[in-house]
Amino acid sequence: MSELRSVCVYCGSAVGRTQAHARSARALGAALAARDIRLVYGGGRIGMMGILADAVLAGGGRVTGVIPEHLESAERAHPDLDEMIVVDSMHTRKRRMFELSDGFVILPGGLGTLDEAFEMITWKQLGLHDKPIVLANIEAYWQPLLDLVRAAAAEGYVRAAHTHLFEMADTVDGILAALRAAPAPQVTPAPERL
Ligand code: AMP
């Protein structure tokens, strides 16, 4: 069982057309606040990111934003977080978010979300960490990604075991249950390798 003090959530800087996506961001934010689990996220006030952070704050929860200087205005840095870490680059942002978090949740999002998700998945594949990663498969949004990974495994590009580096959950309760059920991490990440 993992101890969950803080969870990193990656999600879109836009809001998708499917209303269940925004609802799931709100519900996840409320659930994190209710369980006193700190949210670590990209620090913006736009899109799914803003909806999520606002829901944690509305529930009296704690939020850490990690934003690169050059995106402070484009992603409208959230003014109400209890902690905002401004970093110099995208790479530093990803590393700080990783270091601050006990697990990762991928809500629906676009290319940036995919990049962040795959960085955590591939770092895990390389044994750089063993923290839990859960894809929030709201309205089956991530099914094509799972299909692609399975196709890559069938083709011999991905080891069968590596198709289990992440889990899928389609409800907020399922997401939290998957994070909690993960074995306690054994790997101590080496910052110089990230
Ligand atoms: P998107 O899913 O494209 O809306 O982006 C979601 C978040 O990912 C935003 O905060 C982006 O700044 C961030 N992002 C976009 N591209 C990258 C990248 N190459 N590496 C890390 N984060 C990124």
mmCIF file of C-alpha atoms and ligand atoms in Angstrom:
data_model
loop_
_atom_site.group_PDB
_atom_site.id
_atom_site.type_symbol
_atom_site.label_atom_id
_atom_site.label_comp_id
_atom_site.label_asym_id
_atom_site.label_seq_id
_atom_site.Cartn_x
_atom_site.Cartn_y
_atom_site.Cartn_z
ATOM 1 C CA MET A 1 0.000 0.000 0.000
ATOM 2 C CA SER A 2 1.289 3.453 -0.899
ATOM 3 C CA GLU A 3 1.117 6.342 1.502
ATOM 4 C CA LEU A 4 -0.554 9.123 -0.437
ATOM 5 C CA ARG A 5 0.336 12.558 0.830
ATOM 6 C CA SER A 6 0.427 14.224 -2.558
ATOM 7 C CA VAL A 7 -0.784 13.307 -6.016
ATOM 8 C CA CYS A 8 0.312 14.853 -9.288
ATOM 9 C CA VAL A 9 -2.483 15.302 -11.804
ATOM 10 C CA TYR A 10 -1.772 15.951 -15.474
ATOM 11 C CA CYS A 11 -4.660 17.236 -17.558
ATOM 12 C CA GLY A 12 -5.641 19.515 -20.403
ATOM 13 C CA SER A 13 -5.073 23.234 -20.591
ATOM 14 C CA ALA A 14 -8.384 23.181 -22.494
ATOM 15 C CA VAL A 15 -11.728 21.699 -21.489
ATOM 16 C CA GLY A 16 -12.980 18.965 -23.802
ATOM 17 C CA ARG A 17 -16.455 18.801 -25.265
ATOM 18 C CA THR A 18 -17.506 15.848 -23.113
ATOM 19 C CA GLN A 19 -19.018 17.317 -19.967
ATOM 20 C CA ALA A 20 -18.113 14.242 -17.951
ATOM 21 C CA HIS A 21 -14.454 15.264 -18.239
ATOM 22 C CA ALA A 22 -14.953 18.541 -16.385
ATOM 23 C CA ARG A 23 -17.190 16.744 -13.885
ATOM 24 C CA SER A 24 -14.465 14.213 -13.214
ATOM 25 C CA ALA A 25 -11.894 16.994 -12.656
ATOM 26 C CA ARG A 26 -14.259 18.576 -10.113
ATOM 27 C CA ALA A 27 -14.959 15.267 -8.403
ATOM 28 C CA LEU A 28 -11.276 14.340 -8.235
ATOM 29 C CA GLY A 29 -10.412 17.747 -6.782
ATOM 30 C CA ALA A 30 -13.130 17.406 -4.129
ATOM 31 C CA ALA A 31 -11.971 13.877 -3.282
ATOM 32 C CA LEU A 32 -8.341 14.965 -2.857
ATOM 33 C CA ALA A 33 -9.395 17.813 -0.562
ATOM 34 C CA ALA A 34 -11.661 15.538 1.494
ATOM 35 C CA ARG A 35 -8.792 13.073 2.010
ATOM 36 C CA ASP A 36 -6.220 15.787 2.705
ATOM 37 C CA ILE A 37 -4.100 14.673 -0.246
ATOM 38 C CA ARG A 38 -2.101 17.572 -1.687
ATOM 39 C CA LEU A 39 -2.626 18.284 -5.388
ATOM 40 C CA VAL A 40 0.524 18.900 -7.419
ATOM 41 C CA TYR A 41 -0.227 20.221 -10.903
ATOM 42 C CA GLY A 42 0.920 22.601 -13.614
ATOM 43 C CA GLY A 43 -0.221 25.743 -11.795
ATOM 44 C CA GLY A 44 -2.548 27.180 -14.437
ATOM 45 C CA ARG A 45 -6.048 28.544 -14.128
ATOM 46 C CA ILE A 46 -7.150 27.521 -17.606
ATOM 47 C CA GLY A 47 -8.963 24.419 -18.841
ATOM 48 C CA MET A 48 -9.178 21.184 -16.918
ATOM 49 C CA MET A 49 -6.224 22.362 -14.814
ATOM 50 C CA GLY A 50 -8.161 25.348 -13.458
ATOM 51 C CA ILE A 51 -11.323 23.327 -12.809
ATOM 52 C CA LEU A 52 -9.332 20.755 -10.866
ATOM 53 C CA ALA A 53 -7.393 23.273 -8.753
ATOM 54 C CA ASP A 54 -10.530 25.302 -8.002
ATOM 55 C CA ALA A 55 -12.290 22.143 -6.793
ATOM 56 C CA VAL A 56 -9.464 21.291 -4.397
ATOM 57 C CA LEU A 57 -9.408 24.852 -3.050
ATOM 58 C CA ALA A 58 -13.211 24.919 -2.714
ATOM 59 C CA GLY A 59 -12.953 21.782 -0.579
ATOM 60 C CA GLY A 60 -10.348 23.393 1.675
ATOM 61 C CA GLY A 61 -7.529 21.267 0.242
ATOM 62 C CA ARG A 62 -3.876 22.020 -0.440
ATOM 63 C CA VAL A 63 -2.488 22.758 -3.889
ATOM 64 C CA THR A 64 1.042 23.164 -5.206
ATOM 65 C CA GLY A 65 1.429 24.596 -8.705
ATOM 66 C CA VAL A 66 4.657 24.203 -10.669
ATOM 67 C CA ILE A 67 4.824 26.589 -13.608
ATOM 68 C CA PRO A 68 7.642 27.677 -15.895
ATOM 69 C CA GLU A 69 8.268 31.402 -15.962
ATOM 70 C CA HIS A 70 7.473 31.597 -19.681
ATOM 71 C CA LEU A 71 3.975 30.114 -19.184
ATOM 72 C CA GLU A 72 2.917 32.244 -16.227
ATOM 73 C CA SER A 73 0.763 34.446 -18.417
ATOM 74 C CA ALA A 74 -0.193 31.955 -21.187
ATOM 75 C CA GLU A 75 -1.529 29.417 -18.682
ATOM 76 C CA ARG A 76 -2.746 32.178 -16.323
ATOM 77 C CA ALA A 77 -0.890 31.192 -13.162
ATOM 78 C CA HIS A 78 -3.492 30.502 -10.481
ATOM 79 C CA PRO A 79 -3.394 33.324 -7.899
ATOM 80 C CA ASP A 80 -5.002 31.424 -4.994
ATOM 81 C CA LEU A 81 -2.791 28.360 -4.492
ATOM 82 C CA ASP A 82 -1.136 27.874 -1.137
ATOM 83 C CA GLU A 83 2.147 27.169 -2.931
ATOM 84 C CA MET A 84 3.357 28.218 -6.372
ATOM 85 C CA ILE A 85 6.773 27.111 -7.574
ATOM 86 C CA VAL A 86 8.033 29.089 -10.564
ATOM 87 C CA VAL A 87 10.735 27.221 -12.494
ATOM 88 C CA ASP A 88 13.033 28.034 -15.403
ATOM 89 C CA SER A 89 12.008 25.370 -17.925
ATOM 90 C CA MET A 90 9.584 22.611 -18.917
ATOM 91 C CA HIS A 91 12.122 19.998 -17.880
ATOM 92 C CA THR A 92 12.541 21.460 -14.410
ATOM 93 C CA ARG A 93 8.765 21.631 -14.099
ATOM 94 C CA LYS A 94 8.371 17.946 -14.884
ATOM 95 C CA ARG A 95 11.134 16.946 -12.498
ATOM 96 C CA ARG A 96 9.783 19.068 -9.639
ATOM 97 C CA MET A 97 6.268 17.728 -10.138
ATOM 98 C CA PHE A 98 7.672 14.206 -10.119
ATOM 99 C CA GLU A 99 9.731 14.751 -6.960
ATOM 100 C CA LEU A 100 6.818 16.285 -5.038
ATOM 101 C CA SER A 101 4.347 13.474 -5.772
ATOM 102 C CA ASP A 102 3.580 10.009 -4.432
ATOM 103 C CA GLY A 103 1.572 9.024 -7.512
ATOM 104 C CA PHE A 104 0.245 10.293 -10.846
ATOM 105 C CA VAL A 105 -3.216 10.646 -12.336
ATOM 106 C CA ILE A 106 -3.772 11.433 -15.993
ATOM 107 C CA LEU A 107 -7.112 13.109 -16.635
ATOM 108 C CA PRO A 108 -8.215 13.814 -20.204
ATOM 109 C CA GLY A 109 -5.973 16.288 -21.993
ATOM 110 C CA GLY A 110 -4.010 16.970 -25.157
ATOM 111 C CA LEU A 111 -0.437 16.722 -26.372
ATOM 112 C CA GLY A 112 1.133 18.241 -23.258
ATOM 113 C CA THR A 113 -0.790 15.779 -21.094
ATOM 114 C CA LEU A 114 0.347 12.889 -23.298
ATOM 115 C CA ASP A 115 3.944 14.047 -23.047
ATOM 116 C CA GLU A 116 3.787 14.270 -19.271
ATOM 117 C CA ALA A 117 2.040 10.912 -18.949
ATOM 118 C CA PHE A 118 4.535 9.127 -21.178
ATOM 119 C CA GLU A 119 7.489 10.657 -19.416
ATOM 120 C CA MET A 120 6.299 9.182 -16.113
ATOM 121 C CA ILE A 121 5.495 5.842 -17.780
ATOM 122 C CA THR A 122 8.836 5.602 -19.564
ATOM 123 C CA TRP A 123 10.821 6.668 -16.472
ATOM 124 C CA LYS A 124 9.056 3.794 -14.710
ATOM 125 C CA GLN A 125 9.900 1.450 -17.589
ATOM 126 C CA LEU A 126 13.573 2.378 -17.089
ATOM 127 C CA GLY A 127 13.349 1.640 -13.359
ATOM 128 C CA LEU A 128 13.915 5.289 -12.426
ATOM 129 C CA HIS A 129 10.876 5.153 -10.144
ATOM 130 C CA ASP A 130 8.042 2.821 -9.186
ATOM 131 C CA LYS A 131 5.295 5.247 -8.198
ATOM 132 C CA PRO A 132 1.712 4.431 -9.255
ATOM 133 C CA ILE A 133 0.337 5.926 -12.490
ATOM 134 C CA VAL A 134 -3.405 5.883 -13.165
ATOM 135 C CA LEU A 135 -5.067 6.907 -16.407
ATOM 136 C CA ALA A 136 -8.498 8.334 -15.655
ATOM 137 C CA ASN A 137 -10.424 6.654 -18.432
ATOM 138 C CA ILE A 138 -13.438 8.946 -18.263
ATOM 139 C CA GLU A 139 -15.983 8.017 -20.951
ATOM 140 C CA ALA A 140 -13.265 5.703 -22.354
ATOM 141 C CA TYR A 141 -11.142 8.719 -23.360
ATOM 142 C CA TRP A 142 -7.840 6.839 -22.986
ATOM 143 C CA GLN A 143 -8.977 3.592 -24.644
ATOM 144 C CA PRO A 144 -7.168 4.431 -27.937
ATOM 145 C CA LEU A 145 -3.943 4.947 -25.963
ATOM 146 C CA LEU A 146 -4.315 1.546 -24.275
ATOM 147 C CA ASP A 147 -5.050 -0.014 -27.669
ATOM 148 C CA LEU A 148 -1.911 1.586 -29.126
ATOM 149 C CA VAL A 149 0.282 0.339 -26.270
ATOM 150 C CA ARG A 150 -1.194 -3.171 -26.630
ATOM 151 C CA ALA A 151 -0.618 -3.062 -30.393
ATOM 152 C CA ALA A 152 3.001 -2.028 -29.781
ATOM 153 C CA ALA A 153 3.342 -4.972 -27.383
ATOM 154 C CA ALA A 154 1.791 -7.377 -29.907
ATOM 155 C CA GLU A 155 4.307 -6.097 -32.473
ATOM 156 C CA GLY A 156 7.173 -6.736 -30.050
ATOM 157 C CA TYR A 157 8.095 -3.114 -29.339
ATOM 158 C CA VAL A 158 6.776 -3.088 -25.763
ATOM 159 C CA ARG A 159 7.356 -5.910 -23.287
ATOM 160 C CA ALA A 160 4.116 -7.541 -22.140
ATOM 161 C CA ALA A 161 4.956 -6.670 -18.514
ATOM 162 C CA HIS A 162 5.352 -3.032 -19.474
ATOM 163 C CA THR A 163 1.728 -2.786 -20.560
ATOM 164 C CA HIS A 164 1.061 -2.850 -16.790
ATOM 165 C CA LEU A 165 3.244 0.150 -15.917
ATOM 166 C CA PHE A 166 0.043 2.158 -15.642
ATOM 167 C CA GLU A 167 -3.490 1.356 -14.625
ATOM 168 C CA MET A 168 -6.830 2.494 -15.950
ATOM 169 C CA ALA A 169 -9.761 3.589 -13.794
ATOM 170 C CA ASP A 170 -13.032 5.075 -14.950
ATOM 171 C CA THR A 171 -14.284 6.649 -11.713
ATOM 172 C CA VAL A 172 -12.756 8.900 -9.060
ATOM 173 C CA ASP A 173 -13.160 6.169 -6.431
ATOM 174 C CA GLY A 174 -11.439 3.743 -8.799
ATOM 175 C CA ILE A 175 -8.558 6.172 -9.335
ATOM 176 C CA LEU A 176 -7.957 6.636 -5.611
ATOM 177 C CA ALA A 177 -8.330 2.908 -4.946
ATOM 178 C CA ALA A 178 -5.748 2.113 -7.643
ATOM 179 C CA LEU A 179 -3.298 4.650 -6.192
ATOM 180 C CA ARG A 180 -3.729 3.290 -2.685
ATOM 181 C CA ALA A 181 -3.504 -0.366 -3.718
ATOM 182 C CA ALA A 182 -0.114 0.132 -5.359
ATOM 183 C CA PRO A 183 2.785 -1.436 -3.466
ATOM 184 C CA ALA A 184 4.905 0.954 -1.418
ATOM 185 C CA PRO A 185 7.699 2.319 -3.644
ATOM 186 C CA GLN A 186 11.042 0.498 -3.382
ATOM 187 C CA VAL A 187 13.006 2.745 -5.727
ATOM 188 C CA THR A 188 14.732 5.884 -4.474
ATOM 189 C CA PRO A 189 14.836 8.164 -7.529
ATOM 190 C CA ALA A 190 18.288 9.474 -8.447
ATOM 191 C CA PRO A 191 17.834 13.159 -9.410
ATOM 192 C CA GLU A 192 20.888 13.157 -11.686
ATOM 193 C CA ARG A 193 19.273 10.489 -13.892
ATOM 194 C CA LEU A 194 15.981 12.288 -14.483
HETATM 195 P P1 AMP B 1 -2.264 20.096 -23.057
HETATM 196 O O1 AMP B 1 -2.618 18.686 -22.698
HETATM 197 O O2 AMP B 1 -1.558 20.194 -24.389
HETATM 198 O O3 AMP B 1 -3.398 21.053 -22.926
HETATM 199 O O4 AMP B 1 -1.154 20.558 -22.012
HETATM 200 C C1 AMP B 1 -1.313 20.299 -20.635
HETATM 201 C C2 AMP B 1 -0.130 20.821 -19.892
HETATM 202 O O5 AMP B 1 1.050 20.214 -20.404
HETATM 203 C C3 AMP B 1 0.086 22.322 -20.011
HETATM 204 O O6 AMP B 1 0.348 22.825 -18.713
HETATM 205 C C4 AMP B 1 1.326 22.436 -20.864
HETATM 206 O O7 AMP B 1 2.131 23.528 -20.492
HETATM 207 C C5 AMP B 1 2.053 21.180 -20.553
HETATM 208 N N1 AMP B 1 2.956 20.793 -21.638
HETATM 209 C C6 AMP B 1 2.834 21.015 -22.959
HETATM 210 N N2 AMP B 1 3.883 20.516 -23.640
HETATM 211 C C7 AMP B 1 4.708 19.974 -22.734
HETATM 212 C C8 AMP B 1 5.973 19.320 -22.778
HETATM 213 N N3 AMP B 1 6.608 19.083 -23.910
HETATM 214 N N4 AMP B 1 6.508 18.901 -21.609
HETATM 215 C C9 AMP B 1 5.868 19.124 -20.456
HETATM 216 N N5 AMP B 1 4.690 19.717 -20.335
HETATM 217 C C10 AMP B 1 4.100 20.153 -21.441
#
